[in-house]
Short mmCIF file of C-alpha atoms in Angstrom, two decimals:
data_model
loop_
_atom_site.label_atom_id
_atom_site.label_comp_id
_atom_site.label_asym_id
_atom_site.label_seq_id
_atom_site.Cartn_x
_atom_site.Cartn_y
_atom_site.Cartn_z
CA MET A 6 5.43 -156.73 50.17
CA GLU A 7 3.55 -157.98 47.09
CA LYS A 8 2.58 -154.39 46.18
CA GLU A 9 5.84 -152.74 47.20
CA LYS A 10 7.59 -151.11 44.23
CA GLN A 11 11.15 -152.13 43.35
CA TYR A 12 13.82 -149.86 41.85
CA MET A 13 16.14 -150.81 38.99
CA ILE A 14 18.85 -148.71 37.34
CA ILE A 15 19.89 -149.00 33.68
CA VAL A 16 23.19 -147.38 32.67
CA ASP A 17 24.10 -146.56 29.05
CA ASP A 18 25.69 -143.53 27.40
CA ARG A 19 23.25 -143.76 24.44
CA PRO A 20 19.78 -142.31 25.17
CA GLU A 21 18.10 -144.51 22.53
CA ASN A 22 19.36 -147.65 24.31
CA LEU A 23 18.02 -146.39 27.65
CA LEU A 24 14.60 -145.69 26.14
CA ALA A 25 14.50 -149.10 24.43
CA LEU A 26 15.36 -150.97 27.64
CA GLU A 27 12.93 -148.90 29.67
CA GLY A 28 10.11 -149.71 27.25
CA LEU A 29 10.98 -153.40 27.23
CA LEU A 30 11.19 -153.79 31.02
CA GLU A 31 8.37 -151.47 32.05
CA ARG A 32 5.90 -152.98 34.55
CA PRO A 33 3.64 -151.51 37.28
CA ASP A 34 5.68 -152.75 40.25
CA LEU A 35 9.05 -151.57 38.87
CA GLU A 36 10.51 -148.05 38.91
CA ILE A 37 13.26 -147.77 36.29
CA ILE A 38 15.89 -145.08 36.83
CA LYS A 39 18.15 -144.17 33.90
CA ALA A 40 21.78 -143.01 34.03
CA ALA A 41 23.92 -141.89 31.10
CA SER A 42 27.30 -142.58 32.75
CA GLY A 43 28.98 -144.55 35.50
CA GLU A 44 29.46 -141.39 37.57
CA GLU A 45 25.76 -140.52 37.38
CA ALA A 46 24.82 -144.10 38.28
CA LEU A 47 27.01 -144.08 41.40
CA GLY A 48 25.36 -140.86 42.55
CA LEU A 49 21.86 -142.27 42.04
CA MET A 50 22.79 -145.41 43.97
CA LEU A 51 23.29 -143.26 47.07
CA GLU A 52 19.69 -141.99 46.74
CA TYR A 53 17.81 -145.20 45.85
CA ASP A 54 17.70 -148.74 47.17
CA PHE A 55 18.16 -150.57 43.85
CA ALA A 56 17.16 -154.22 43.46
CA LEU A 57 19.13 -154.59 40.21
CA ALA A 58 21.55 -152.74 37.92
CA MET A 59 21.78 -153.31 34.16
CA MET A 60 24.91 -151.70 32.81
CA ASP A 61 26.53 -151.25 29.42
CA VAL A 62 30.20 -152.28 29.47
CA GLN A 63 31.56 -149.83 26.91
CA MET A 64 31.04 -146.24 28.09
CA PRO A 65 33.29 -143.15 27.87
CA ASP A 66 35.22 -141.84 30.90
CA MET A 67 34.22 -144.71 33.22
CA ASP A 68 33.29 -148.09 31.70
CA GLY A 69 30.95 -150.69 33.23
CA PHE A 70 33.75 -152.73 34.83
CA GLU A 71 35.21 -149.67 36.60
CA THR A 72 31.74 -148.64 37.81
CA ALA A 73 31.10 -152.15 39.17
CA GLU A 74 34.42 -152.19 41.04
CA LEU A 75 33.57 -148.85 42.69
CA MET A 76 30.14 -150.25 43.63
CA ARG A 77 31.81 -153.19 45.37
CA GLY A 78 33.78 -150.73 47.49
CA SER A 79 30.66 -149.18 49.05
CA ARG A 80 28.61 -150.86 51.76
CA LYS A 81 25.37 -149.46 50.32
CA THR A 82 25.96 -150.70 46.76
CA ARG A 83 28.20 -153.77 47.08
CA HIS A 84 25.29 -156.24 47.12
CA ILE A 85 23.33 -154.83 44.14
CA PRO A 86 23.19 -157.55 41.43
CA ILE A 87 24.71 -156.38 38.13
CA ILE A 88 23.81 -157.56 34.62
CA PHE A 89 26.37 -156.44 32.04
CA VAL A 90 25.16 -155.67 28.51
CA THR A 91 27.89 -155.79 25.88
CA ALA A 92 28.52 -156.03 22.17
CA ILE A 93 32.29 -156.06 22.55
CA SER A 94 33.30 -159.70 23.01
CA LYS A 95 32.06 -163.11 24.13
CA ASP A 96 35.63 -164.25 24.83
CA GLN A 97 36.04 -166.18 28.06
CA GLU A 98 38.69 -163.78 29.39
CA HIS A 99 36.44 -160.78 28.79
CA VAL A 100 33.43 -162.48 30.40
CA PHE A 101 35.36 -163.55 33.50
CA LYS A 102 36.65 -160.01 33.90
CA GLY A 103 33.01 -158.97 34.28
CA TYR A 104 32.31 -161.71 36.83
CA GLU A 105 35.39 -160.65 38.81
CA ALA A 106 34.07 -157.07 38.81
CA GLY A 107 30.85 -158.28 40.42
CA ALA A 108 28.47 -159.30 37.62
CA VAL A 109 25.84 -161.93 38.28
CA ASP A 110 25.03 -162.31 34.57
CA TYR A 111 25.89 -161.25 31.02
CA ILE A 112 23.63 -160.33 28.10
CA PHE A 113 25.17 -160.03 24.65
CA LYS A 114 23.99 -157.75 21.86
CA PRO A 115 21.89 -158.05 19.76
CA LEU A 116 19.49 -158.37 22.68
CA ASP A 117 16.86 -161.10 22.95
CA PRO A 118 13.76 -159.59 24.67
CA HIS A 119 12.68 -162.96 26.11
CA ILE A 120 16.05 -163.60 27.78
CA ILE A 121 16.29 -160.05 29.16
CA LYS A 122 12.77 -160.19 30.61
CA SER A 123 13.29 -163.67 32.07
CA LYS A 124 16.59 -162.80 33.75
CA VAL A 125 15.35 -159.47 35.11
CA LYS A 126 12.13 -161.09 36.38
CA THR A 127 14.09 -163.83 38.17
CA LEU A 128 16.54 -161.42 39.84
CA LEU A 129 13.76 -159.03 40.91
CA GLU A 130 11.78 -161.93 42.37
CA LEU A 131 14.85 -163.10 44.28
CA ASN A 132 15.34 -159.59 45.64
CA LYS A 133 11.70 -159.46 46.71
CA GLN A 134 12.02 -162.81 48.48
CA LYS A 135 15.26 -161.62 50.09
CA LYS A 136 13.48 -158.54 51.50
CA ILE A 137 10.65 -160.71 52.81
CA LEU A 138 13.16 -163.06 54.42
CA GLU A 139 15.04 -160.17 56.02
CA LYS A 140 11.85 -158.83 57.59
CA THR A 141 10.76 -162.30 58.64
CA ASN A 142 14.19 -163.06 60.08
CA ASP A 143 14.04 -159.85 62.12
CA LYS A 144 10.71 -160.97 63.54
CA LEU A 145 12.05 -164.46 64.20
CA GLN A 146 15.15 -163.04 65.88
CA ARG A 147 12.99 -160.96 68.22
CA THR A 148 11.03 -164.13 68.95
CA VAL A 149 14.27 -166.00 69.66
CA ASP A 150 15.41 -163.25 72.05
CA GLU A 151 12.13 -163.47 73.94
CA LEU A 152 12.35 -167.26 74.02
CA GLU A 153 15.90 -167.12 75.37
CA LYS A 154 14.73 -164.95 78.26
CA ALA A 155 11.88 -167.36 78.96
CA ASN A 156 14.27 -170.30 78.64
CA LYS A 157 16.60 -168.96 81.33
CA LYS A 158 13.70 -168.71 83.77
CA ILE A 159 12.52 -172.22 82.94
CA LEU A 160 16.03 -173.68 83.29
CA LYS A 161 16.35 -172.11 86.73
CA GLN A 162 13.15 -173.81 87.76
CA GLN A 163 14.37 -177.12 86.22
CA LYS A 164 11.02 -177.74 84.55
CA SER A 165 11.61 -177.89 80.74
CA VAL A 166 13.67 -176.60 77.85
CA ILE A 167 12.05 -174.58 75.08
CA GLU A 168 12.94 -175.85 71.60
CA GLU A 169 12.82 -173.23 68.90
CA GLU A 170 13.70 -174.25 65.36
CA ARG A 171 16.04 -171.41 64.47
CA LEU A 172 17.89 -171.55 67.78
CA LYS A 173 18.25 -175.33 67.43
CA ILE A 174 19.91 -175.01 64.02
CA LEU A 175 22.37 -172.44 65.37
CA LEU A 176 23.23 -174.76 68.24
CA GLN A 177 23.72 -177.66 65.82
CA ILE A 178 26.14 -175.62 63.73
CA SER A 179 28.03 -174.59 66.87
CA GLY A 180 28.18 -178.21 68.01
CA ALA A 181 29.55 -179.35 64.66
CA ALA A 182 32.19 -176.62 64.65
CA ALA A 183 33.27 -177.37 68.21
CA HIS A 184 33.36 -181.12 67.54
CA GLU A 185 35.48 -180.81 64.38
CA LEU A 186 37.78 -177.96 65.45
CA ASN A 187 38.61 -179.00 68.99
CA GLN A 188 41.48 -181.41 68.29
CA PRO A 189 43.34 -179.43 65.57
CA LEU A 190 43.00 -176.23 67.62
CA MET A 191 44.56 -177.92 70.64
CA THR A 192 47.40 -179.19 68.42
CA LEU A 193 47.86 -175.74 66.95
CA MET A 194 47.99 -173.99 70.32
CA GLY A 195 50.34 -176.59 71.79
CA GLY A 196 52.62 -176.37 68.77
CA ILE A 197 52.85 -172.59 69.03
CA GLN A 198 53.79 -172.82 72.73
CA LEU A 199 56.50 -175.40 71.95
CA MET A 200 57.86 -173.25 69.13
CA GLU A 201 58.24 -170.37 71.58
CA MET A 202 60.17 -172.67 73.93
CA TYR A 203 62.58 -173.92 71.25
CA LEU A 204 63.30 -170.73 69.30
CA GLY A 205 67.04 -171.39 69.66
CA GLU A 206 66.90 -175.02 68.50
CA PRO A 207 66.30 -175.15 64.73
CA GLU A 208 65.67 -178.93 64.50
CA LYS A 209 62.97 -178.99 67.18
CA LEU A 210 61.54 -175.71 65.88
CA THR A 211 61.18 -177.25 62.39
CA GLU A 212 59.48 -180.33 63.84
CA HIS A 213 56.90 -178.29 65.73
CA MET A 214 56.36 -175.96 62.74
CA ALA A 215 55.43 -179.03 60.67
CA LYS A 216 52.83 -180.07 63.26
CA VAL A 217 51.40 -176.54 63.35
CA ASN A 218 51.17 -176.58 59.54
CA VAL A 219 49.28 -179.90 59.56
CA ALA A 220 46.83 -178.59 62.18
CA GLY A 221 46.34 -175.36 60.24
CA ASN A 222 45.58 -177.23 57.03
CA ARG A 223 43.07 -179.40 58.86
CA ILE A 224 41.31 -176.33 60.27
CA SER A 225 41.25 -174.83 56.76
CA ARG A 226 39.55 -177.96 55.36
CA ILE A 227 36.97 -177.89 58.17
CA VAL A 228 36.17 -174.22 57.52
CA GLN A 229 35.79 -175.00 53.81
CA LYS A 230 33.25 -177.71 54.65
CA MET A 231 31.34 -175.34 56.95
CA GLN A 232 31.05 -172.77 54.15
CA THR A 233 28.99 -175.21 52.06
CA ILE A 234 26.60 -176.31 54.83
CA ARG A 235 23.06 -177.21 53.80
CA LYS A 236 20.78 -176.93 56.79
CA ASP A 237 18.62 -179.91 55.85
CA GLU A 238 21.29 -182.54 56.61
CA ILE A 239 21.50 -183.39 60.32
CA VAL A 240 23.39 -186.16 62.13
CA SER A 241 21.55 -187.52 65.19
CA TYR A 242 23.28 -189.09 68.20
CA PRO A 243 22.01 -191.14 71.17
CA GLY A 244 20.27 -189.09 73.82
CA GLY A 245 18.50 -186.80 71.34
CA GLN A 246 21.62 -184.78 70.43
CA ALA A 247 22.05 -183.60 66.83
CA ILE A 248 24.60 -181.54 64.92
CA ILE A 249 24.92 -180.30 61.32
CA ASN A 250 26.68 -182.79 59.01
CA LEU A 251 29.86 -181.08 57.72
CA ASP A 252 30.70 -183.97 55.36
CA GLN A 253 27.75 -183.56 53.02
CA VAL A 254 28.06 -184.80 49.45
CA LEU A 255 26.53 -182.87 46.55
CA LYS A 256 24.73 -185.42 44.35
CA VAL A 257 24.57 -184.44 40.68
CA LEU A 258 22.80 -186.28 37.85
CA ILE A 259 23.94 -185.59 34.29
CA VAL A 260 21.76 -186.55 31.30
CA GLU A 261 24.20 -186.60 28.40
CA ASP A 262 24.46 -188.90 25.34
CA SER A 263 27.89 -187.61 24.27
CA ASP A 264 30.79 -189.53 25.86
CA THR A 265 33.17 -186.68 25.03
CA ASP A 266 31.05 -184.04 26.76
CA PHE A 267 30.45 -186.30 29.77
CA GLU A 268 34.19 -186.97 30.18
CA LYS A 269 34.80 -183.22 30.05
CA VAL A 270 32.38 -182.60 32.93
CA LYS A 271 33.66 -185.63 34.82
CA GLY A 272 37.22 -184.34 34.52
CA VAL A 273 36.24 -181.09 36.27
CA PHE A 274 34.97 -183.05 39.28
CA GLU A 275 37.78 -185.63 39.53
CA ASP A 276 39.43 -183.97 42.54
CA GLN A 277 36.14 -183.07 44.25
CA CYS A 278 35.51 -185.90 46.74
CA ARG A 279 32.36 -184.20 48.04
CA ILE A 280 30.65 -184.10 44.62
CA SER A 281 29.02 -187.34 43.43
CA LEU A 282 28.33 -187.41 39.67
CA GLU A 283 26.02 -190.01 38.09
CA ARG A 284 25.24 -190.28 34.39
CA VAL A 285 22.35 -191.48 32.26
CA GLN A 286 22.38 -191.27 28.47
CA ASN A 287 18.74 -190.47 27.68
CA PHE A 288 15.84 -188.56 29.20
CA GLY A 289 13.65 -191.61 29.80
CA ASN A 290 16.30 -193.14 32.03
CA GLY A 291 16.78 -189.71 33.61
CA ILE A 292 13.13 -189.62 34.74
CA ARG A 293 13.37 -193.13 36.22
CA HIS A 294 16.69 -192.35 37.91
CA LEU A 295 15.25 -189.25 39.57
CA GLU A 296 12.22 -191.23 40.80
CA GLU A 297 14.46 -193.88 42.39
CA ASN A 298 17.26 -191.69 43.79
CA GLN A 299 17.78 -188.38 45.57
CA PHE A 300 19.79 -185.65 43.82
CA ASP A 301 20.65 -182.01 44.55
CA LEU A 302 21.24 -180.81 40.97
CA VAL A 303 20.69 -181.95 37.36
CA PHE A 304 22.87 -181.22 34.31
CA MET A 305 21.38 -181.92 30.89
CA GLY A 306 22.48 -181.48 27.29
CA TYR A 307 20.15 -179.67 24.90
CA ASN A 308 20.03 -179.25 21.15
CA HIS A 309 17.82 -176.64 19.49
CA SER A 310 14.13 -177.70 19.24
CA ASP A 311 14.64 -180.99 21.12
CA ASP A 312 11.08 -181.66 22.33
CA GLU A 313 12.09 -184.65 24.49
CA ALA A 314 14.66 -182.51 26.31
CA LEU A 315 12.13 -179.69 26.87
CA ASN A 316 9.56 -182.15 28.28
CA PHE A 317 12.18 -183.58 30.63
CA LEU A 318 13.12 -180.05 31.72
CA LYS A 319 9.50 -179.05 32.42
CA LYS A 320 8.90 -182.22 34.49
CA THR A 321 12.11 -181.84 36.47
CA ALA A 322 12.70 -178.10 37.00
CA HIS A 323 9.91 -177.66 39.59
CA LYS A 324 11.42 -180.42 41.77
CA LEU A 325 15.12 -179.49 41.78
CA PRO A 326 17.43 -177.06 39.94
CA VAL A 327 18.44 -177.93 36.35
CA VAL A 328 21.43 -176.48 34.48
CA VAL A 329 21.34 -176.88 30.68
CA PHE A 330 24.44 -177.39 28.52
CA LEU A 331 23.79 -175.86 25.09
CA ARG A 332 25.50 -177.58 22.16
CA GLN A 333 25.80 -174.23 20.42
CA ASP A 334 25.94 -170.64 21.64
CA ASP A 335 22.31 -170.16 20.54
CA GLU A 336 20.29 -167.33 22.08
CA MET A 337 17.02 -168.86 20.83
CA ALA A 338 17.80 -172.16 22.55
CA ALA A 339 18.78 -170.25 25.69
CA SER A 340 15.42 -168.47 25.65
CA GLN A 341 13.59 -171.81 25.25
CA VAL A 342 15.26 -173.51 28.22
CA ILE A 343 14.87 -170.48 30.49
CA GLN A 344 11.14 -170.31 29.72
CA ALA A 345 10.85 -174.08 30.30
CA GLY A 346 12.19 -173.65 33.86
CA ALA A 347 15.98 -174.07 33.66
CA ALA A 348 17.84 -172.47 36.57
CA ASP A 349 20.66 -171.48 34.19
CA TYR A 350 22.46 -172.51 30.98
CA LEU A 351 26.02 -172.78 29.71
CA PRO A 352 27.33 -173.25 26.13
CA LYS A 353 29.42 -176.43 25.95
CA LYS A 354 32.33 -174.57 24.39
CA SER A 355 32.52 -172.44 27.58
CA LEU A 356 32.57 -175.49 29.87
CA ASN A 357 35.59 -175.39 32.20
CA ASP A 358 36.42 -175.47 35.93
CA SER A 359 35.71 -171.79 36.61
CA SER A 360 32.47 -171.47 34.63
CA LEU A 361 31.07 -174.78 35.96
CA PHE A 362 31.73 -174.05 39.63
CA HIS A 363 30.45 -170.49 39.24
CA ILE A 364 27.16 -171.70 37.75
CA ILE A 365 26.79 -174.48 40.38
CA THR A 366 27.29 -171.99 43.23
CA ASN A 367 24.77 -169.52 41.80
CA THR A 368 22.20 -172.22 41.02
CA LEU A 369 22.35 -173.83 44.47
CA GLU A 370 22.11 -170.43 46.16
CA LYS A 371 19.00 -169.55 44.11
CA SER A 372 17.46 -172.93 44.96
CA ARG A 373 18.29 -172.56 48.66
CA LEU A 374 16.77 -169.09 48.79
CA MET A 375 13.56 -170.29 47.12
CA LYS A 376 13.26 -173.27 49.50
CA GLU A 377 13.91 -171.12 52.55
CA SER A 378 11.35 -168.59 51.35
CA LYS A 379 8.73 -171.35 50.97
CA LYS A 380 9.49 -172.71 54.46
CA ILE A 381 9.16 -169.26 55.98
CA HIS A 382 5.83 -168.67 54.19
CA ASP A 383 4.52 -172.07 55.26
CA LYS A 384 5.57 -171.38 58.84
CA LEU A 385 3.89 -167.95 58.86
#
């Protein structure tokens, strides 16, 4: 897998832009395919297994957004990460239109070579790790199937039970789901049966509809919790039983000296009971706080050429993901924090509910994938 070549497509209607990007991104393990239009790109995507697409937004006939939407409609291309390149607008509405179309990132013209190379390198590495995980998971699944067959024989003989890590996690998730869903499902089913019995009695029908609605909302909340499961948090019970904890809290540390900026971030999380936000006002206290407490994610403010902030970032980024809030929309500062190890960055003027939750989701997914990859490699 280390020597396996990856394919990337760059899409731009101007040949000089294609040549410039190709020269900038050229490396031995990467095959770059060029397309001069969205239509040509879609055709090439049926021939190649692309790890990444870099696409200009403004193109004649079919622009980048339209091409991305068509990609999302095809099973073969829907999971290809897209980086949009644009000189049109940095407006929030325009940027979110790109994210809705399927972008994983944006690069604004004039282009910064360091940022482009860093982002492409990160996404290609993630794709490589994903491929390794897929192959490893296939091997592990075959192992699980063989173990299940052996387990049935052993259970019949009442001798022992084989414990296999992947199977155990699946059983823990099933146990958690069954434990949490059992009561509201029973209420829901009973309410539906009673509604059928009292179709001609509006008062009783309304009463049972209310109970069904309560049960449905409870099931919805449980499903929402299950969608954010982190496999490393387990609840143990007497007798050796264990299930996944569905009530996990995301612990976030923010290093921010500005009260105004902190209150802005805090306001985003006010209604999120499963996100715990703690603040320190300087990087020295941040280091001590991280040594004494366990966190899942770090936010930090950064001003251009702040050496103390860069040192904090370099010490912290290899332990857990760090998202940097830039005080200005500064491409040079963005390049500095990416090279220092930041998982991502966000200009403070773009800080709002949608952008913050989008960046948290992406950052945690990258971190989870890296951790899982390391565990798989250690196990192998």
